[in-house]
Short mmCIF file of C-alpha atoms in Angstrom, two decimals:
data_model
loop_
_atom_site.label_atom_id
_atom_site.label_comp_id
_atom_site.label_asym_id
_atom_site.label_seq_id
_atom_site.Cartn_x
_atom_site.Cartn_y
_atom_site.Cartn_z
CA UNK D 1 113.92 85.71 127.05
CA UNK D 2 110.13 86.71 126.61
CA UNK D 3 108.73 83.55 124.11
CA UNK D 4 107.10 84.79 121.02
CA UNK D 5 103.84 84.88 120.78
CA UNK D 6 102.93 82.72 117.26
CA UNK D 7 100.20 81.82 115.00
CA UNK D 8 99.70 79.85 112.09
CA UNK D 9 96.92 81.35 109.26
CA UNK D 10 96.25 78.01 107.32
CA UNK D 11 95.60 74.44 108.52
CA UNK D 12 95.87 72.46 105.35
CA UNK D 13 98.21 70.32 104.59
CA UNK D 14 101.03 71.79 105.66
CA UNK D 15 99.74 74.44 107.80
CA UNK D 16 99.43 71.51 110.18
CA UNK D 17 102.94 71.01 110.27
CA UNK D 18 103.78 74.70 111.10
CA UNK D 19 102.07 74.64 114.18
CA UNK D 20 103.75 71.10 115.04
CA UNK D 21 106.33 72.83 114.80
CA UNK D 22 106.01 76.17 116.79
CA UNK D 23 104.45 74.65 119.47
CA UNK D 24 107.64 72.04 120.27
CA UNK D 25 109.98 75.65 119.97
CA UNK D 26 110.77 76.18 123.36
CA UNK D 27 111.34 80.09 122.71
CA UNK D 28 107.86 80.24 120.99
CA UNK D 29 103.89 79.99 122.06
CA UNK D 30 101.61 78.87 119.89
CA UNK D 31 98.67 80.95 120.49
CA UNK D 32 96.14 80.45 117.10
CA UNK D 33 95.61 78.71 114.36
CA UNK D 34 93.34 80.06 111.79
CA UNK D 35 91.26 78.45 109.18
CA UNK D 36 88.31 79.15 107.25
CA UNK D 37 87.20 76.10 107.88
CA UNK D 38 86.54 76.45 112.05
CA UNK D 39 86.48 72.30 112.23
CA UNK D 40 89.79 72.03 110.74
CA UNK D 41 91.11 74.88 112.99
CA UNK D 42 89.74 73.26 116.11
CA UNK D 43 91.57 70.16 115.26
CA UNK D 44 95.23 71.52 115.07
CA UNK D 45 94.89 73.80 118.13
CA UNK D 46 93.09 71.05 120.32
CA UNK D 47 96.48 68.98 119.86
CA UNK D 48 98.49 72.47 120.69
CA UNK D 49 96.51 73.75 123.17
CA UNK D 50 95.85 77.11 121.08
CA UNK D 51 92.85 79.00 120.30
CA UNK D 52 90.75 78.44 116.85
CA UNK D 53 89.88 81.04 114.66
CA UNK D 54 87.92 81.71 111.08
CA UNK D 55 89.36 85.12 111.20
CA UNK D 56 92.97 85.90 110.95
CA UNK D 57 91.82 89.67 111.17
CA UNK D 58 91.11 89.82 115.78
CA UNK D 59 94.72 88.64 115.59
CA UNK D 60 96.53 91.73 113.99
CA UNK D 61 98.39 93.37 116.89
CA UNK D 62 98.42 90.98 118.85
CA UNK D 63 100.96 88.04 118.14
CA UNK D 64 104.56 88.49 117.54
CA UNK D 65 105.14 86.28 114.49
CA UNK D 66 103.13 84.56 111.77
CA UNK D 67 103.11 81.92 109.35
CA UNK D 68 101.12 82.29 106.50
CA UNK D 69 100.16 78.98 104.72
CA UNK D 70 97.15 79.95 102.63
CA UNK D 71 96.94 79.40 98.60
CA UNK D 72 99.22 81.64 96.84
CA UNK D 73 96.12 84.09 96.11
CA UNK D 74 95.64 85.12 99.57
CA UNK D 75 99.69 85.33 100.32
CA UNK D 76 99.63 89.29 99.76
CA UNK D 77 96.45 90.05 101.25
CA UNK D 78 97.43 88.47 105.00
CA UNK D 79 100.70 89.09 104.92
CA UNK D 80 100.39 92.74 104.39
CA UNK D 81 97.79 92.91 107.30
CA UNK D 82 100.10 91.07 109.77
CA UNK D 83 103.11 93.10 108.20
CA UNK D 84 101.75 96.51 108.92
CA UNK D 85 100.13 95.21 112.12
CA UNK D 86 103.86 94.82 113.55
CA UNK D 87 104.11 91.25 113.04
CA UNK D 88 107.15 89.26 111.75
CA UNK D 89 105.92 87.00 108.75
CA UNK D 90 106.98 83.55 107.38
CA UNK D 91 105.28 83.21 103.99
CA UNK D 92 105.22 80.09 101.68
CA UNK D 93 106.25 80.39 98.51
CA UNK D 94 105.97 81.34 96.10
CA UNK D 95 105.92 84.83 97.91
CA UNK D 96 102.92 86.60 96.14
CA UNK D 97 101.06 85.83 92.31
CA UNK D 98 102.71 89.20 91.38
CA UNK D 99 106.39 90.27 91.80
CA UNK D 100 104.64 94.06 92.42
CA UNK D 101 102.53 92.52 95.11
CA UNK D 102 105.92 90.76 96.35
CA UNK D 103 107.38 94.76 96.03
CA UNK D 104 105.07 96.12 98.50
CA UNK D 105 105.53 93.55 100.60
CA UNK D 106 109.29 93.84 101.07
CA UNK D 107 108.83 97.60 101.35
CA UNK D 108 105.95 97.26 104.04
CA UNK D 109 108.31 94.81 106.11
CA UNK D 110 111.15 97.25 105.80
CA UNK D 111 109.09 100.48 107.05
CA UNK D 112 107.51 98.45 109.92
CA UNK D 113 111.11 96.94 110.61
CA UNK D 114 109.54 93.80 110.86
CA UNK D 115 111.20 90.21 109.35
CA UNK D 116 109.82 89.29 106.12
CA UNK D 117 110.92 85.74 105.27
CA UNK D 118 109.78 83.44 102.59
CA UNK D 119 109.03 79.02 102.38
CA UNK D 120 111.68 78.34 100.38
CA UNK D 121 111.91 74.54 102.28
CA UNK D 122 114.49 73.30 99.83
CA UNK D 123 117.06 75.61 100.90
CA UNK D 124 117.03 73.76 104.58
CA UNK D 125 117.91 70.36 103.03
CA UNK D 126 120.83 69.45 104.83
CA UNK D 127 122.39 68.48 101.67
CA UNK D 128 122.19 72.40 100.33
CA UNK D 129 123.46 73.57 103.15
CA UNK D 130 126.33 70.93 102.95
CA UNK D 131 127.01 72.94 99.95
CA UNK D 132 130.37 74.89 99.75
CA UNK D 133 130.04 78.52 98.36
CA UNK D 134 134.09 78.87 97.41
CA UNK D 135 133.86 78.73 93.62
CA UNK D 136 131.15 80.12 91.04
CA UNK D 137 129.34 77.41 89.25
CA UNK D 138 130.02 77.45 85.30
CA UNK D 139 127.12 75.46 84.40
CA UNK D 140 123.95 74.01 86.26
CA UNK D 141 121.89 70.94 85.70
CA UNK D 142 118.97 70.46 87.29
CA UNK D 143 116.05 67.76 87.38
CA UNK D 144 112.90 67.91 89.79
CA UNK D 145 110.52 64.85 88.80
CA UNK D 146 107.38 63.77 90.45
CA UNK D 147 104.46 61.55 90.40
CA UNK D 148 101.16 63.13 89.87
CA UNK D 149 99.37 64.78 93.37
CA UNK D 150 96.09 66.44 92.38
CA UNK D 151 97.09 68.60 95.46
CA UNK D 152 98.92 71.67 93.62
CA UNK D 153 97.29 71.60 90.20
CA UNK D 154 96.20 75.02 90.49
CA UNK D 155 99.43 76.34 89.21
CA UNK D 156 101.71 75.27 86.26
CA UNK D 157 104.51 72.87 87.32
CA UNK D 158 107.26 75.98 87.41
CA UNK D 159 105.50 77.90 90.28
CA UNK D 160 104.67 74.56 91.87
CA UNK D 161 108.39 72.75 91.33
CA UNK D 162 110.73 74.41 89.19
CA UNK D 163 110.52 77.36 91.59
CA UNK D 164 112.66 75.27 93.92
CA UNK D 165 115.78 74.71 91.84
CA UNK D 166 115.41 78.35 90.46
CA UNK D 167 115.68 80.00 94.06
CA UNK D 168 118.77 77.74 94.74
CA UNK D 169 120.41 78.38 91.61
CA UNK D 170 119.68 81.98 91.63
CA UNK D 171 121.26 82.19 95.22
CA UNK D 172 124.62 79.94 93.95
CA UNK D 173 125.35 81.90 90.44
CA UNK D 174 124.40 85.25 92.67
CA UNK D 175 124.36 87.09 88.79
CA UNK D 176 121.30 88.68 86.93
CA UNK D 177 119.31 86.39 84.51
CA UNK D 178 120.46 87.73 81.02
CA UNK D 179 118.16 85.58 78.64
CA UNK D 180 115.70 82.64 79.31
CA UNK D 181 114.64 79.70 77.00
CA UNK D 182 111.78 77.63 77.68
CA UNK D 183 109.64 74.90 76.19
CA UNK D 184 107.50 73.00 78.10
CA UNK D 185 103.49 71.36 77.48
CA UNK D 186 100.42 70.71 79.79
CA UNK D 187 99.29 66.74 79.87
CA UNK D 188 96.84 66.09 82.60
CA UNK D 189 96.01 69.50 83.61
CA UNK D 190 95.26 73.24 81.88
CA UNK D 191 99.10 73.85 82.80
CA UNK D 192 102.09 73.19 82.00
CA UNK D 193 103.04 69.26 83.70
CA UNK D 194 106.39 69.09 82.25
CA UNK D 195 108.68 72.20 81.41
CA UNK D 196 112.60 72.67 80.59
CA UNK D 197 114.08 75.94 80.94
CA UNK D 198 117.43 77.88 79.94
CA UNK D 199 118.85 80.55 81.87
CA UNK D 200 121.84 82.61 80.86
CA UNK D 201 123.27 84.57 83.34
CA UNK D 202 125.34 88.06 82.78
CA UNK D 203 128.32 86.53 83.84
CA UNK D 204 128.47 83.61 81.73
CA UNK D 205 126.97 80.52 83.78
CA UNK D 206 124.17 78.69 82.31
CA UNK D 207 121.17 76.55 84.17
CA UNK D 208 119.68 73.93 82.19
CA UNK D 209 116.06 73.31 84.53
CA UNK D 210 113.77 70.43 84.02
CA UNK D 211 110.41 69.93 85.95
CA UNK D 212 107.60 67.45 85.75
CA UNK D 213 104.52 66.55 87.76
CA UNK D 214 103.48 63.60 85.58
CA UNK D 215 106.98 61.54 86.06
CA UNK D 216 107.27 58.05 87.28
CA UNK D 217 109.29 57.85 89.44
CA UNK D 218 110.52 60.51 92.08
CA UNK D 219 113.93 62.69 91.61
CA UNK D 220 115.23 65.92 93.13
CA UNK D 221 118.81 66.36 91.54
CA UNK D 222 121.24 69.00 90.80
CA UNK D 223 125.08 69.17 89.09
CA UNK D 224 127.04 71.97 89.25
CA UNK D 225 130.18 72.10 87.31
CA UNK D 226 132.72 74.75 88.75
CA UNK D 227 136.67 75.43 87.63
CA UNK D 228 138.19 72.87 89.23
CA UNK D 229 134.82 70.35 90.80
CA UNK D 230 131.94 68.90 89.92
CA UNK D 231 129.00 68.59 92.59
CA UNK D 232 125.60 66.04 92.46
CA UNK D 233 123.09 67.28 94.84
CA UNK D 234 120.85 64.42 95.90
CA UNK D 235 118.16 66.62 97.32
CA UNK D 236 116.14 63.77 97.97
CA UNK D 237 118.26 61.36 99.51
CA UNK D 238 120.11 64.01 101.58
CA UNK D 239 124.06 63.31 99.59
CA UNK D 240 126.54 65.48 98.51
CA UNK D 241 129.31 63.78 95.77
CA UNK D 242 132.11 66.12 94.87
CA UNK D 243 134.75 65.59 92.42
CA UNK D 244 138.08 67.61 92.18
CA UNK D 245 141.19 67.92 90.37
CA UNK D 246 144.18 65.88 92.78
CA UNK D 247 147.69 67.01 93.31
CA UNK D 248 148.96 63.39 91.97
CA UNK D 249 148.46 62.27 87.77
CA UNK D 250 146.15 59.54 86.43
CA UNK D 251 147.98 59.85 83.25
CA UNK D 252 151.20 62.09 82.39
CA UNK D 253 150.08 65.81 82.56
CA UNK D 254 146.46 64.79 83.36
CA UNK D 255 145.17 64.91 87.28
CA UNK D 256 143.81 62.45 88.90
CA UNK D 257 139.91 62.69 90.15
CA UNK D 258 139.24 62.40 93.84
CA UNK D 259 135.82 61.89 95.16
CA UNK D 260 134.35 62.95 98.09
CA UNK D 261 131.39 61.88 99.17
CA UNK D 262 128.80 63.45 102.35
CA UNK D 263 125.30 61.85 103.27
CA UNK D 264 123.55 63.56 105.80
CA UNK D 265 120.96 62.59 108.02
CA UNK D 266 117.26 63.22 106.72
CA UNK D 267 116.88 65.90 109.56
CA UNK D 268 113.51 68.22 109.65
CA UNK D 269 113.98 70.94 106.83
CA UNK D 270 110.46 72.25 107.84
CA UNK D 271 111.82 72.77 111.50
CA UNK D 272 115.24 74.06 110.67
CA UNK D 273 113.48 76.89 108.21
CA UNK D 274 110.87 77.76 111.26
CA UNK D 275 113.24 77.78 113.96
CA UNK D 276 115.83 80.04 111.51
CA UNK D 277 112.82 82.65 111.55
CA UNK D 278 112.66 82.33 115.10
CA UNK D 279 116.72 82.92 115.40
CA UNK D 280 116.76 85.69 113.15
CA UNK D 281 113.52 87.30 114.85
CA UNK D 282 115.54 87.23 118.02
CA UNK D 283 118.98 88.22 116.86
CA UNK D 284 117.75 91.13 113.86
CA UNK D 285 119.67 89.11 111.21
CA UNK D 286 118.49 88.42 107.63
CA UNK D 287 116.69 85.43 106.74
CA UNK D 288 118.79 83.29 104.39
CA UNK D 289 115.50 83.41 102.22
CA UNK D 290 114.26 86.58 102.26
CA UNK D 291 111.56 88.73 100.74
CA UNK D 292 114.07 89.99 98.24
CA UNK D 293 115.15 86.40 97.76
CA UNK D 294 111.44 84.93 97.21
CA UNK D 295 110.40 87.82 94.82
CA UNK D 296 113.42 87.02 92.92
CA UNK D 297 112.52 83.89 91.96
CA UNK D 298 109.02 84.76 91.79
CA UNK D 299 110.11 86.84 89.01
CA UNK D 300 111.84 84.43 87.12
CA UNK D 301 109.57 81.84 87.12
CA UNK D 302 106.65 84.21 86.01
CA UNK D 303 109.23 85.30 82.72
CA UNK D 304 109.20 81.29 82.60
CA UNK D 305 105.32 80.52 82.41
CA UNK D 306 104.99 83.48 80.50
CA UNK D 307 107.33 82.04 77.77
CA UNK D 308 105.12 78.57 78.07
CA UNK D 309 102.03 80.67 77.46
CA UNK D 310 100.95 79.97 80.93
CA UNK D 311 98.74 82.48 82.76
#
């Protein structure tokens, strides 16, 4: 099979990673990286052997597949020029800053029948994907705390954390949002640090989801509570603990709890996500996060900030 012929628009932080990551596919070429910064773009691609560029425009038509890792202003602009170019496009999340720039998007991919997929890296943790879809969770509990990182103050903490845990529970309850309650305050930035919000879904579930970027310590947690189990989700250290009703008693007409417990290896989430785009690029399936999926809980989180008075 012909490899793909990939770039990466975006060496920061993570951008760097991307093109790690491309260029070790063995069904993928790495051809560009692009940066606004041309020293930062010669770095990456001297390691990859690709070509440095300031402009991601003299690469429309030409590559087969993209990954866009610019801030979330620019998401829309690139990824509708590489969209309508003919290109298939991995974009970080969150998707676009509007859910009608995320709209024209999705409709652009579909027109150009290109692959539209969005950076939702949480859903790769092996843990997640541990996780058993057989019953409908009841009620969700959800905690994402971290230490302060000057890094991704330029959005409140829901875009920048909570948006995690709200793609993941919006993909488990599979249900429209019916109502949303949220409190939350701003402590070391002009954002909110530290928010809490209530979801109500039409068909009864409820997700309690807390968020900080001023904690002290580091947790990534979730508990589900479903008809007959109860699920932690250590995103962080990669378990799974499940607890079920038994067939035997702990106490006349009471069953007993049994506890199951899965810890997976730390794996590459970033990988697994790039090389799923690849996969689905080469077999026309649907990304298991895809444009409809990231302007979903784009659209959520923005009725969140809104509610915290965030812009």
């Amino acid at each position: 099979m012909k490899k793909l012929k990939c770039a990466v628009i975006g060496t920061g932080y993570l951008g760097k990673f991307h093109a790690q990551k491309y260029a070790g596919l063995p069904d993928c070429e790495l051809v560009a990286v692009v940066d606004i910064n041309l020293a930062a773009a010669q770095a990456v691609a001297d390691q990859y052997g690709a070509q440095a560029l300031t402009d991601y425009q003299s690469l429309l038509g030409t590559v087969d597949a993209v990954s866009i890792v610019v801030p979330t202003t620019l998401h829309h602009q690139v990824a509708k020029a590489f969209l309508e170019a003919g290109s298939h496009v991995l974009v970080e999340k969150p998707i676009t800053v509007t859910v009608a720039e995320a709209d024209e998007l999705i409709a652009i991919a579909s027109a150009n029948h290109v692959l539209l997929q969005v950076g939702h890296l949480e859903r790769f943790n092996p843990a997640v994907l541990g996780l058993d879809k057989d019953e409908k969770p009841l009620f969700i509990e959800s905690h994402r705390l971290s230490p302060f990182n000057p890094r991704a103050n330029d959005v409140s903490v829901v875009l920048d954390l909570m948006i995690h845990d709200i793609d993941i529970i919006l993909a488990l309850v599979d249900s429209e949002v019916e109502r949303i309650d949220a409190s939350g305050t701003a402590v070391l930035t002009q954002g909110t640090d530290i928010a809490n919000a209530r979801l109500l879904f039409k068909n009864g579930c409820v997700a309690n989801v807390t968020a900080s970027r001023i904690s002290m310590k580091l947790e990534r947690k979730m508990r589900l509570f479903r008809p007959s189990s109860y699920i932690a989700v250590d995103f962080q250290n990669k378990t799974l603990t499940k607890h079920r009703t038994g067939s035997k008693e702990m106490f006349p007409g009471i069953p007993e709890i049994e506890t199951e417990e899965s810890v997976f290896e730390s794996g590459d989430a970033l990988l697994a996500e790039i090389q799923h785009f690849v996969d689905c690029i080469q077999t026309g399936n649907k990304p298991l996060v895809s444009g409809e999926a990231g302007r979903r809980a784009l659209a959520t989180a923005i009725r969140i900030t809104e509610l915290l008075g965030d812009k």
